[in-house]
JSON list of C-alpha atoms and ligand atoms in Angstrom, two decimals:
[
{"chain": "A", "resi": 1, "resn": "UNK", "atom": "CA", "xyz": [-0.07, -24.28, -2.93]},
{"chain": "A", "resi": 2, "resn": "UNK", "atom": "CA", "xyz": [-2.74, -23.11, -5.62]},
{"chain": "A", "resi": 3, "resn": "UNK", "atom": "CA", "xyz": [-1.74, -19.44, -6.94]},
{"chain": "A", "resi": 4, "resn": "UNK", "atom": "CA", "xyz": [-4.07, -17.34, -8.18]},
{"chain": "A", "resi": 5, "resn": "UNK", "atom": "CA", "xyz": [-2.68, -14.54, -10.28]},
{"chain": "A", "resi": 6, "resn": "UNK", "atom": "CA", "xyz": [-4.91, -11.35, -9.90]},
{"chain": "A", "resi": 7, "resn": "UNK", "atom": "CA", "xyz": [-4.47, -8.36, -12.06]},
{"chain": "A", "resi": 8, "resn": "UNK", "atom": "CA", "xyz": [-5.92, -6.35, -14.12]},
{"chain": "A", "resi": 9, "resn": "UNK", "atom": "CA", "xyz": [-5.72, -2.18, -15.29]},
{"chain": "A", "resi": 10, "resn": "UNK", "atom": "CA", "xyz": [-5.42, 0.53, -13.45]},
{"chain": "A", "resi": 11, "resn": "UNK", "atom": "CA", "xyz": [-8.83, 1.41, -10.90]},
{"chain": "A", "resi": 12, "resn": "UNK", "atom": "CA", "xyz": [-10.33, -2.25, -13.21]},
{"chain": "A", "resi": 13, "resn": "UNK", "atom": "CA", "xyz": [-10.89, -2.79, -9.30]},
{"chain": "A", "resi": 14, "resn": "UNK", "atom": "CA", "xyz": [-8.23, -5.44, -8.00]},
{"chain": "A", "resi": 15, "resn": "UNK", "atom": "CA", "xyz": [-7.66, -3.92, -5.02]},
{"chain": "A", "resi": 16, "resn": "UNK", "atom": "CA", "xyz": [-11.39, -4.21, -4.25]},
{"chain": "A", "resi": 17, "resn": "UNK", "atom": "CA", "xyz": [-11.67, -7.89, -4.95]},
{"chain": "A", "resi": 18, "resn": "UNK", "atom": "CA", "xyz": [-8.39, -8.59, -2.71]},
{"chain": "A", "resi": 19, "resn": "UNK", "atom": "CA", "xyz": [-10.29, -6.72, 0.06]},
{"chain": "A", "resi": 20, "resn": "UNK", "atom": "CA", "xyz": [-12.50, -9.25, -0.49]},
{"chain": "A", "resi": 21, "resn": "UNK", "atom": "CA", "xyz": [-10.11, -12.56, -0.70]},
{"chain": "A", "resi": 22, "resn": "UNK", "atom": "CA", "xyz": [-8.51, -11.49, 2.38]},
{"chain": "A", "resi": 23, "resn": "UNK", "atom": "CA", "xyz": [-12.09, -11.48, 3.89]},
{"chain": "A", "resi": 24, "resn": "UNK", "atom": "CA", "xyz": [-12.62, -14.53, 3.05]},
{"chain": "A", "resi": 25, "resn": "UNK", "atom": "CA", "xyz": [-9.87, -15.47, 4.88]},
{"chain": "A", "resi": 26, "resn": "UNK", "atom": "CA", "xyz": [-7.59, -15.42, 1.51]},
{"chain": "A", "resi": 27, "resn": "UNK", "atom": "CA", "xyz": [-4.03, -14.57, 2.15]},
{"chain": "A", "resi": 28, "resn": "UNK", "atom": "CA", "xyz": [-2.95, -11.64, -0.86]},
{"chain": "A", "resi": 29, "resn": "UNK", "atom": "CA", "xyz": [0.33, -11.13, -1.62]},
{"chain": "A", "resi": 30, "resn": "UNK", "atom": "CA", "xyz": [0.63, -8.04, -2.94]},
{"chain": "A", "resi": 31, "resn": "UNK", "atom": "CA", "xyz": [3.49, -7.37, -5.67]},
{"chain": "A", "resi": 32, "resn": "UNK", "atom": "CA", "xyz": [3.47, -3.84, -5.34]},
{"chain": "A", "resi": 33, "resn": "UNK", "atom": "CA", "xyz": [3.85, -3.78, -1.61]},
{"chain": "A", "resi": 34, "resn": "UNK", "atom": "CA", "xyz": [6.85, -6.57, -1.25]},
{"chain": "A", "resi": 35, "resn": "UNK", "atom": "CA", "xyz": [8.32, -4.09, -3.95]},
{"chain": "A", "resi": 36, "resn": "UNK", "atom": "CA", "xyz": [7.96, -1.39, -1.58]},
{"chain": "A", "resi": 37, "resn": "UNK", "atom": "CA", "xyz": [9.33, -3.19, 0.94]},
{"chain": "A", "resi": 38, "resn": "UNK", "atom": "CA", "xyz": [12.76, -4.53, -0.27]},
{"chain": "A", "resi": 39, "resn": "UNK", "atom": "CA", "xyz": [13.55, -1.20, -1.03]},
{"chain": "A", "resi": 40, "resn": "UNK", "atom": "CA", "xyz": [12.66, 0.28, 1.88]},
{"chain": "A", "resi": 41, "resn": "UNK", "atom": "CA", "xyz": [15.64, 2.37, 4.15]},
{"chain": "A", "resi": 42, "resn": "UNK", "atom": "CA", "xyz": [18.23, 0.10, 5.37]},
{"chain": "A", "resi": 43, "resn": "UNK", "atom": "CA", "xyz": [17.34, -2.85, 2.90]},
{"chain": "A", "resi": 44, "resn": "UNK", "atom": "CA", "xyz": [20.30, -4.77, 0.62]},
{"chain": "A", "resi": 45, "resn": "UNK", "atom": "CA", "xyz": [18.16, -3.76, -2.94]},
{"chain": "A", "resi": 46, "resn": "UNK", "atom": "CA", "xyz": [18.38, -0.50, -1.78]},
{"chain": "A", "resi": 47, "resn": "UNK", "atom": "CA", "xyz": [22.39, -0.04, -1.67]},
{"chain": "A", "resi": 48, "resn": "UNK", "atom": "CA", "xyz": [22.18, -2.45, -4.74]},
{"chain": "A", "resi": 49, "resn": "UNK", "atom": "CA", "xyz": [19.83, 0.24, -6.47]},
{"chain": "A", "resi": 50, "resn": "UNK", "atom": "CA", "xyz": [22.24, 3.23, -5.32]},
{"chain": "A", "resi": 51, "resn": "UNK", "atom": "CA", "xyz": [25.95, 1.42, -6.44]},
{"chain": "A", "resi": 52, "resn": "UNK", "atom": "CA", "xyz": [24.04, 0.80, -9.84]},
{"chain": "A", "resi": 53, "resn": "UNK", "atom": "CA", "xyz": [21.77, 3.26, -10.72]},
{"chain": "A", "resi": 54, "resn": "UNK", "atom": "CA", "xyz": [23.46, 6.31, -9.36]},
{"chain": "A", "resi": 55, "resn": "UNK", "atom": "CA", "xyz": [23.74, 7.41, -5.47]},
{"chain": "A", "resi": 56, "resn": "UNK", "atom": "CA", "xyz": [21.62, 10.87, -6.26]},
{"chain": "A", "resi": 57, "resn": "UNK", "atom": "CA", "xyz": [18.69, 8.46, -6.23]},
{"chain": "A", "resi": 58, "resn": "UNK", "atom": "CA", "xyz": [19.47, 7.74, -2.41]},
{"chain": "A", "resi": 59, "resn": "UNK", "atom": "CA", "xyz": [17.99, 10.70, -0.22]},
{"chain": "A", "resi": 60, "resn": "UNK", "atom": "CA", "xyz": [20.18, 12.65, 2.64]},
{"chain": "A", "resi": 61, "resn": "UNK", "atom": "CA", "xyz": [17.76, 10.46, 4.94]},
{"chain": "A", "resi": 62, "resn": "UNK", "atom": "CA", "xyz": [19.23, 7.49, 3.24]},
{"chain": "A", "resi": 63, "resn": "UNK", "atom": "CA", "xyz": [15.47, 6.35, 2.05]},
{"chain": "A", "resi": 64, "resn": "UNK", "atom": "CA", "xyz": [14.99, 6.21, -2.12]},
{"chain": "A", "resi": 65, "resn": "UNK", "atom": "CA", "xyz": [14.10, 8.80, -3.95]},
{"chain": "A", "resi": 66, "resn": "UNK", "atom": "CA", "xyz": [11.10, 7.65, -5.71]},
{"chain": "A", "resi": 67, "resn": "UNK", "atom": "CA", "xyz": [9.92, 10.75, -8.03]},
{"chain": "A", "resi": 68, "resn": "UNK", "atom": "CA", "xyz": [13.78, 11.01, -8.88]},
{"chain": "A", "resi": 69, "resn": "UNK", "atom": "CA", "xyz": [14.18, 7.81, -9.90]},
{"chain": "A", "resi": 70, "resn": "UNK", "atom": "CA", "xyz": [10.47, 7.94, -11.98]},
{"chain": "A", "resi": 71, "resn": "UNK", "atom": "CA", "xyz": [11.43, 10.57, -14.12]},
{"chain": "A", "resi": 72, "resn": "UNK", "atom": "CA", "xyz": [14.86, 9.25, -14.78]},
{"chain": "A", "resi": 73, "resn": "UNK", "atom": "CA", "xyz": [13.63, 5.93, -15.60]},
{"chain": "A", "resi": 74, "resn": "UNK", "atom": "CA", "xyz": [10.74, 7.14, -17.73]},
{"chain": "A", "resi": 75, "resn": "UNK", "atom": "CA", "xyz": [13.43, 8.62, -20.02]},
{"chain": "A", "resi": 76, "resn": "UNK", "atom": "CA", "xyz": [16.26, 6.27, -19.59]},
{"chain": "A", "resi": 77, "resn": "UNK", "atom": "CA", "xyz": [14.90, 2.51, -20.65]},
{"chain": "A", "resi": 78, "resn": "UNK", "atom": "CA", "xyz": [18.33, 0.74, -19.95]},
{"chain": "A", "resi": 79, "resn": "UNK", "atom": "CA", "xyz": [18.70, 2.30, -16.53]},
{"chain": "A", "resi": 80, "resn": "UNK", "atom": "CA", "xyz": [14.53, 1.17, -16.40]},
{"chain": "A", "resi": 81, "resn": "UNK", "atom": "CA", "xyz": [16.18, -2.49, -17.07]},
{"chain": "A", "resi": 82, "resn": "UNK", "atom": "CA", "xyz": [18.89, -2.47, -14.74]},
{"chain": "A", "resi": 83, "resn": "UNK", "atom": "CA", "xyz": [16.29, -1.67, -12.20]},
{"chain": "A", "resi": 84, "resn": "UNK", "atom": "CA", "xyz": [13.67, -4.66, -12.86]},
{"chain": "A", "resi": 85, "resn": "UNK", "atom": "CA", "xyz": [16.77, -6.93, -13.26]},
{"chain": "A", "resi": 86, "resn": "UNK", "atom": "CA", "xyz": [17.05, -5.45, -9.72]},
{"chain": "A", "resi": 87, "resn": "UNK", "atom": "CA", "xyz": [14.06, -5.60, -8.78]},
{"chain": "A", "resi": 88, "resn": "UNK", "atom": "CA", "xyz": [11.40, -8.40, -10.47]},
{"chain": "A", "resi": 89, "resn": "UNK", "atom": "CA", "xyz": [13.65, -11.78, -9.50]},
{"chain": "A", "resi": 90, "resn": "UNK", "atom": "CA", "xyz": [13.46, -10.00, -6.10]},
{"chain": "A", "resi": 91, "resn": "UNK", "atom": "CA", "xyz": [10.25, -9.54, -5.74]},
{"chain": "A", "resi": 92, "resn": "UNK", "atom": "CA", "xyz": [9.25, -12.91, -7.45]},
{"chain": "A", "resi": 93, "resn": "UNK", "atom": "CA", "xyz": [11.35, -14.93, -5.19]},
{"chain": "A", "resi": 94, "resn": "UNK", "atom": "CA", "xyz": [9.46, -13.25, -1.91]},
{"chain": "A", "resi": 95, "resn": "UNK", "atom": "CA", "xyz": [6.09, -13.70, -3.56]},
{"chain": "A", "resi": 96, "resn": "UNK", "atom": "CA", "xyz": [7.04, -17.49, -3.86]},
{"chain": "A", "resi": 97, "resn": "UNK", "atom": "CA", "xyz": [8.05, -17.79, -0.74]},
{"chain": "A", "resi": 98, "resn": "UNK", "atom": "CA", "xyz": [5.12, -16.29, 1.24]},
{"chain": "A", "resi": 99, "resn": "UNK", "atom": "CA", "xyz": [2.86, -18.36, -1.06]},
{"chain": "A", "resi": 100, "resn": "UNK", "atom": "CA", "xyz": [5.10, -21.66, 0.25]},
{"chain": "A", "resi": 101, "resn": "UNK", "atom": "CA", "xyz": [4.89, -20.05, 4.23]},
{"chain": "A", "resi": 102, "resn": "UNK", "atom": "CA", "xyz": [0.52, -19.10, 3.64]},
{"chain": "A", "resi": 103, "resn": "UNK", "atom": "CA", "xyz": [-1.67, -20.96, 5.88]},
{"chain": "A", "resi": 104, "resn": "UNK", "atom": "CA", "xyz": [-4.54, -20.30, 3.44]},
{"chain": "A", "resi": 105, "resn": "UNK", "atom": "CA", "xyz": [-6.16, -23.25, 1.09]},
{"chain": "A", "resi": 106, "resn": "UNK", "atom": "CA", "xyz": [-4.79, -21.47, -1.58]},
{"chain": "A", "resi": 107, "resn": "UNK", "atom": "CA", "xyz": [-3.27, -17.73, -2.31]},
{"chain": "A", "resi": 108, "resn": "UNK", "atom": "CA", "xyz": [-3.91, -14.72, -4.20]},
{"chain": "A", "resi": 109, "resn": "UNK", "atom": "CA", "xyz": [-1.30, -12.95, -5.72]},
{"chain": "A", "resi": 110, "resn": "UNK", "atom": "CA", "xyz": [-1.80, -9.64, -6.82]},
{"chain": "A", "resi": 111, "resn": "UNK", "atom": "CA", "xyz": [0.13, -9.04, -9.28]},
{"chain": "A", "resi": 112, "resn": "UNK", "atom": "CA", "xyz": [-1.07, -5.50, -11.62]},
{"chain": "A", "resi": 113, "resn": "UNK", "atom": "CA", "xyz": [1.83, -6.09, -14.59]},
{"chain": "A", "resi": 114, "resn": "UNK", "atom": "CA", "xyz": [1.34, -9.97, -14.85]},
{"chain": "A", "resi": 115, "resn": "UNK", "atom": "CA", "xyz": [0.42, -9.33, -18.50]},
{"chain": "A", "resi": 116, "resn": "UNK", "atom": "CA", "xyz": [2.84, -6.53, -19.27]},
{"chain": "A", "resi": 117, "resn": "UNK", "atom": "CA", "xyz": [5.52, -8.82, -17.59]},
{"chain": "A", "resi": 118, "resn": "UNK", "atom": "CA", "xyz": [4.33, -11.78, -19.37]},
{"chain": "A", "resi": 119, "resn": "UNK", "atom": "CA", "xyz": [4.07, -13.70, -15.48]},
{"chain": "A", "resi": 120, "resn": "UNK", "atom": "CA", "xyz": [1.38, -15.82, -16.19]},
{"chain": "A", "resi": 121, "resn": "UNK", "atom": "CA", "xyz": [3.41, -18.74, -15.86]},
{"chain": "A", "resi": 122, "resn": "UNK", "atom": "CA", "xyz": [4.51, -17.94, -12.26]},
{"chain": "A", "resi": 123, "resn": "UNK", "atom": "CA", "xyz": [0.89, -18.68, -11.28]},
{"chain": "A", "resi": 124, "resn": "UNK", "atom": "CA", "xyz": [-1.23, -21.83, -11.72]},
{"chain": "A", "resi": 125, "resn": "UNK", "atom": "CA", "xyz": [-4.49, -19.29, -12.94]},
{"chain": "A", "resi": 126, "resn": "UNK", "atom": "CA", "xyz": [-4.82, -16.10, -13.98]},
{"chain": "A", "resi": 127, "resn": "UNK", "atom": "CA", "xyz": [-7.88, -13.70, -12.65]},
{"chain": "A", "resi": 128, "resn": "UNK", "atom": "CA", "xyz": [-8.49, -10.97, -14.40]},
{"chain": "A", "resi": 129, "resn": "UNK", "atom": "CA", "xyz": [-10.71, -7.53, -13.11]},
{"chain": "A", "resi": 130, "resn": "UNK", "atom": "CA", "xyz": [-12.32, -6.18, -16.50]},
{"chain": "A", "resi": 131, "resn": "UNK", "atom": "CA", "xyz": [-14.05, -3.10, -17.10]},
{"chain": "A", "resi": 132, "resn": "UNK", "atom": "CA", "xyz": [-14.84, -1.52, -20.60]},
{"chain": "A", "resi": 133, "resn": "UNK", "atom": "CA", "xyz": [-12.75, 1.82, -21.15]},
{"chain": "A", "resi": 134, "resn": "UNK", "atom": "CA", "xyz": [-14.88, 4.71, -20.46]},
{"chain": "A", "resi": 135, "resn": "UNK", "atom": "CA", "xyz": [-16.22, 3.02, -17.26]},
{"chain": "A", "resi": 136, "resn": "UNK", "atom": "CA", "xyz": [-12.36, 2.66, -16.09]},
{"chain": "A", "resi": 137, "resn": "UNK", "atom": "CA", "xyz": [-11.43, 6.17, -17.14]},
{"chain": "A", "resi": 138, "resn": "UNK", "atom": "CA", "xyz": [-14.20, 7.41, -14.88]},
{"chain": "A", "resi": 139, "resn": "UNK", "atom": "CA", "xyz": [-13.32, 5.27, -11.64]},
{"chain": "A", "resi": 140, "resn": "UNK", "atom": "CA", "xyz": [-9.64, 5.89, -12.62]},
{"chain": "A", "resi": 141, "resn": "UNK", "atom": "CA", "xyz": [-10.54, 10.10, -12.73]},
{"chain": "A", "resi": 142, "resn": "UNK", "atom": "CA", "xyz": [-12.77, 9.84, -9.90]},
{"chain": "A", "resi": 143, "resn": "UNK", "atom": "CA", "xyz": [-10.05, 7.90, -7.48]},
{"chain": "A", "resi": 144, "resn": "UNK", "atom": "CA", "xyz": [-6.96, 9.73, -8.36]},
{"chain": "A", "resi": 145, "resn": "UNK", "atom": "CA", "xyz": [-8.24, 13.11, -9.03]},
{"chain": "A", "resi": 146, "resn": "UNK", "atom": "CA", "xyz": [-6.61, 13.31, -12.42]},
{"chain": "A", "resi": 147, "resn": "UNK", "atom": "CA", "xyz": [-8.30, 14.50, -15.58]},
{"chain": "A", "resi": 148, "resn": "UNK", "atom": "CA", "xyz": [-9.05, 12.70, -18.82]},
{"chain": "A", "resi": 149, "resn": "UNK", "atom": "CA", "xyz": [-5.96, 13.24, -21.09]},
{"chain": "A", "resi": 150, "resn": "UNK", "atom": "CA", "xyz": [-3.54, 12.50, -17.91]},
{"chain": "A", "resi": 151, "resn": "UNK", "atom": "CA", "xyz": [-6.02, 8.62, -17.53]},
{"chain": "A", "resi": 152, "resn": "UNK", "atom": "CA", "xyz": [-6.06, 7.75, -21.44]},
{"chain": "A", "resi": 153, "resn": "UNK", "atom": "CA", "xyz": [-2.43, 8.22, -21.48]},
{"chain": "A", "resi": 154, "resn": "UNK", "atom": "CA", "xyz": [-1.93, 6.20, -18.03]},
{"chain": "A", "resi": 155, "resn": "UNK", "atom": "CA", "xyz": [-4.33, 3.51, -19.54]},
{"chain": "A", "resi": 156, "resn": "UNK", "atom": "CA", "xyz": [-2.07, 3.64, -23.06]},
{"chain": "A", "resi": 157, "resn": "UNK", "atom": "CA", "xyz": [1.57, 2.71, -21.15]},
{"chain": "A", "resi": 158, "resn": "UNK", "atom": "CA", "xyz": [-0.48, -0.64, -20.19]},
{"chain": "A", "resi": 159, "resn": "UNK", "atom": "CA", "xyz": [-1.30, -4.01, -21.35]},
{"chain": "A", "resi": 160, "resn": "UNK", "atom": "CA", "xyz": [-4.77, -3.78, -23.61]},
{"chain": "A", "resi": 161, "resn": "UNK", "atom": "CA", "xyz": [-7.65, -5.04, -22.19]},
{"chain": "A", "resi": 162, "resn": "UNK", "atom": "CA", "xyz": [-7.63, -7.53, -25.12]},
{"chain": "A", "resi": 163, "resn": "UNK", "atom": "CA", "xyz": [-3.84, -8.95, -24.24]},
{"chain": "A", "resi": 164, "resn": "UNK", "atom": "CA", "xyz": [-5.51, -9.06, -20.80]},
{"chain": "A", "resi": 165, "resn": "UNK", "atom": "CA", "xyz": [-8.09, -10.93, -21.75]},
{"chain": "A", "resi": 166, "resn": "UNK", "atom": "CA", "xyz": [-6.05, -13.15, -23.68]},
{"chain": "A", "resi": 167, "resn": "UNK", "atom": "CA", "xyz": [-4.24, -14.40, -20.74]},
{"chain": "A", "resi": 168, "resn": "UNK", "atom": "CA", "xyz": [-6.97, -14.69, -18.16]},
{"chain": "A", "resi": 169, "resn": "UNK", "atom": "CA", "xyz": [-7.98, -17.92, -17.56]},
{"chain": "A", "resi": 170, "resn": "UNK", "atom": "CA", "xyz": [-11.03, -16.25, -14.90]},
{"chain": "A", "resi": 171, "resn": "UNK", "atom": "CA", "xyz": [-12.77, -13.34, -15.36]},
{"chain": "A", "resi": 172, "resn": "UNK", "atom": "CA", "xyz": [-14.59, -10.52, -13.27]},
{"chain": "A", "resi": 173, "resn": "UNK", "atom": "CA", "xyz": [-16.74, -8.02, -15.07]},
{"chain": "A", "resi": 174, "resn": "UNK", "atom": "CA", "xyz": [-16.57, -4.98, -12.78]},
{"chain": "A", "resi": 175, "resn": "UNK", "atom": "CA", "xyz": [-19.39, -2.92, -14.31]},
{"chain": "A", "resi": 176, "resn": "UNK", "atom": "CA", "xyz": [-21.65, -2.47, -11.82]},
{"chain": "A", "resi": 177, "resn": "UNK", "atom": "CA", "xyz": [-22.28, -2.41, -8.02]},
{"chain": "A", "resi": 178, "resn": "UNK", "atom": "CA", "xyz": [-19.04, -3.03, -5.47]},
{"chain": "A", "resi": 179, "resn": "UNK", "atom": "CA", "xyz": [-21.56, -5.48, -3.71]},
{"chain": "A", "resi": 180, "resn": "UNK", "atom": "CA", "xyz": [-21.90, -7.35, -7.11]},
{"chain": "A", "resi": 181, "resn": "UNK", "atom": "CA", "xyz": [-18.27, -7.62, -7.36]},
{"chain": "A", "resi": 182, "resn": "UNK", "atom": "CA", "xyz": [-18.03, -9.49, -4.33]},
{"chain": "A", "resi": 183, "resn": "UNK", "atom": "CA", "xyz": [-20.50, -11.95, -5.02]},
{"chain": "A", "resi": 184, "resn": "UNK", "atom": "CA", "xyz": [-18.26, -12.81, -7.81]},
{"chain": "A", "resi": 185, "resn": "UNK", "atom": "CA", "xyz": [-15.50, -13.15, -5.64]},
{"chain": "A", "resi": 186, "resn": "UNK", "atom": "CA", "xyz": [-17.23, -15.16, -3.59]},
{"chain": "A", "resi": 187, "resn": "UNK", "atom": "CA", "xyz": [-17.95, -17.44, -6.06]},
{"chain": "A", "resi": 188, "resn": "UNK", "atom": "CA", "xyz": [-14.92, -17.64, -7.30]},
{"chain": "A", "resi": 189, "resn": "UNK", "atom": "CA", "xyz": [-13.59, -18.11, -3.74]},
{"chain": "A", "resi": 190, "resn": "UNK", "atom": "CA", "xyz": [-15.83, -21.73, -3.72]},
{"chain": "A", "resi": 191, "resn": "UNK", "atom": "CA", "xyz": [-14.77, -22.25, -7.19]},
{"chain": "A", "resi": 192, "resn": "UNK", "atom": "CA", "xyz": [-10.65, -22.24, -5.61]},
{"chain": "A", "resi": 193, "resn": "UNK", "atom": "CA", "xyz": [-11.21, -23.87, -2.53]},
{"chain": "A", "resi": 194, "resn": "UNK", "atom": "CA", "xyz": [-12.46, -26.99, -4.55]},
{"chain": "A", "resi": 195, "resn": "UNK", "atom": "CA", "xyz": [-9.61, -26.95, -6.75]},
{"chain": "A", "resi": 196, "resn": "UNK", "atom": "CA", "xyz": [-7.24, -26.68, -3.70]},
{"chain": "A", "resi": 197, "resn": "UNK", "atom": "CA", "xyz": [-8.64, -29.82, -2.24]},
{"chain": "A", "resi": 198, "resn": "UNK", "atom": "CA", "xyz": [-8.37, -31.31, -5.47]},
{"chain": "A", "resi": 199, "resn": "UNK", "atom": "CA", "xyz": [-4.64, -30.80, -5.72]},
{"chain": "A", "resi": 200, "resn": "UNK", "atom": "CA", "xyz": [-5.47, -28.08, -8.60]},
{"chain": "B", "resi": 1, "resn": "ADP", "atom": "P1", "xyz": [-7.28, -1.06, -8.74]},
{"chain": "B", "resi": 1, "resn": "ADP", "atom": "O1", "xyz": [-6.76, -1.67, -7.45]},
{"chain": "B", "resi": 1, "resn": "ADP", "atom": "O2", "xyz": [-7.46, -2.05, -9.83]},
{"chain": "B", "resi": 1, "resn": "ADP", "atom": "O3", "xyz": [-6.49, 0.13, -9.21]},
{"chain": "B", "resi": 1, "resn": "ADP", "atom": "P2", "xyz": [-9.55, -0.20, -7.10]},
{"chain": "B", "resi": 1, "resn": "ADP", "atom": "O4", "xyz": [-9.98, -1.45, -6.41]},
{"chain": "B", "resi": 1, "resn": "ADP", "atom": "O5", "xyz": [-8.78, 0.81, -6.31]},
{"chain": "B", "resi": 1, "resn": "ADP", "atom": "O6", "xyz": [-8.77, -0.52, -8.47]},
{"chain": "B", "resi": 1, "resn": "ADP", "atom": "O7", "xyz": [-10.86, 0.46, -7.72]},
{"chain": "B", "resi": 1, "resn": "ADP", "atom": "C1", "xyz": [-10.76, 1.70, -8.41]},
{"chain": "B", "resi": 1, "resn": "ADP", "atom": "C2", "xyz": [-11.81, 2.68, -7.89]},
{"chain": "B", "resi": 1, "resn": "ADP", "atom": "O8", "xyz": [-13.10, 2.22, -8.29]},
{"chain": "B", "resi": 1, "resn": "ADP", "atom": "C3", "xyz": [-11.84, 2.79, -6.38]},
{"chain": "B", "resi": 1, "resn": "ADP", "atom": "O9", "xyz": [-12.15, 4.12, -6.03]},
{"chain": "B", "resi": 1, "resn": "ADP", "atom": "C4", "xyz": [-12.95, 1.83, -5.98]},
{"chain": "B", "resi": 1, "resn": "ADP", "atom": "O10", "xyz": [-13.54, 2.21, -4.77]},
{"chain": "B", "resi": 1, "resn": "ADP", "atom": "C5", "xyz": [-13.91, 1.98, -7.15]},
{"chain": "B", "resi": 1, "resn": "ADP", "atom": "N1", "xyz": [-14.68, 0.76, -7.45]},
{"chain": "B", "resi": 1, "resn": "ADP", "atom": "C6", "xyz": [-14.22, -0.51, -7.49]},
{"chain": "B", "resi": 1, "resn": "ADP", "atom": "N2", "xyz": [-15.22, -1.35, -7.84]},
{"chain": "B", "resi": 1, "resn": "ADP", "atom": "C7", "xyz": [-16.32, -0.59, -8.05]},
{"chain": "B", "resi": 1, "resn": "ADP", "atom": "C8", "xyz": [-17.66, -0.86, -8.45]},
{"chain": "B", "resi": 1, "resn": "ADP", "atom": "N3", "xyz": [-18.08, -2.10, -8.73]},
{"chain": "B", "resi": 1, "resn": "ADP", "atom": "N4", "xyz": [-18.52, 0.18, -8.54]},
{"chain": "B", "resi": 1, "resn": "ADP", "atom": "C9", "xyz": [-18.11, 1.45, -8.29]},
{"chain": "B", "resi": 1, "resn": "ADP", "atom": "N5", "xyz": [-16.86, 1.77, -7.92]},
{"chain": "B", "resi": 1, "resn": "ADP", "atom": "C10", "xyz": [-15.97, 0.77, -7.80]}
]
């Protein structure tokens, strides 16, 4: 199966180009949702995540205390550790094997710390979303409601957009219209489909 590694930064517009893959007909497999879901209530990485990181990070509902957990990982990097040790083989391992189970020509994985990760090699190409700073800071702003400090500092605890650019073996310039966007992923889309019939 031909994996396609899609990330880029935060509001670079990956979500909007998955919309698009999937319709296209594109199965996405999206990281951050599969890690959502192994550690949702009743789940094994769940109890894993409360015998080593600390029961207070389980709620009386028995479902995980995200904004607990955030803060005490954003000032604890070993206990940050222990939990992608938890975690990324997890997640990795599902990814794989919904890739292996897709009835797509080939899959998208969406993946937004590929680079940060250093996952490239988990995927036979990398496509990377790019946008120039200021234009990301705005869409970033505008989407989440936050102001400018709070996005330059969430856009300085990620990759570059050089080390992302580095790595990217495909490339969408997000700059201007959503429709725009789209007709790169369609292209891109033909662009796949041959390489899937040609055995990548
Ligand atoms: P990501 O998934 O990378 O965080 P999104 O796909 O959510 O990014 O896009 C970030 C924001 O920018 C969203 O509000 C989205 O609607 C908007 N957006 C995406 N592409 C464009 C575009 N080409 N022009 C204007 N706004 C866009």
């Amino acid at each position: 199966m031909l994996k396609i590694g899609l990330t880029g930064g935060i509001a670079s517009g990956k979500s909007t180009a998955a919309e698009r893959f999937s319709q296209l007909g594109v199965e996405v497999i999206d990281a951050d949702q599969i890690s959502r879901e192994l550690v949702a209530t009743g789940m094994p990485l769940l109890a894993r995540i409360g015998d080593e990181l600390g029961a207070e990070f389980i709620d009386e509902s028995g479902a995980l205390d995200r904004r607990r957990l955030r803060e005490h990982i954003f000032s604890h990097p070993e206990a940050r550790q222990r939990l992608e040790a938890i975690l990324h083989p997890a997640i990795a391992a599902e990814m794989e094997a919904r890739a292996n189970r897709a009835s797509s020509p080939y899959v998208v994985l969406m993946i937004p710390l590929l680079v940060e990760k250093n996952l490239a090699s988990n995927v036979d190409r990398v496509l990377v979303v790019d946008l120039p700073e200021g234009l990301q800071i705005e869409r970033l702003c505008a989407r989440d409601g936050v102001d400018e400090t709070l996005a330059r500092r969430m856009l300085a605890a990620q990759a570059s957009r050089e080390d992302r650019l580095n790595v990217a073996d495909d490339l969408i310039s997000n700059t201007a219209s959503p429709q725009e966007l789209h007709q790169a992923v369609d292209s891109l889309h033909q662009k796949y489909l041959a390489l899937a019939l040609s055995n990548h």
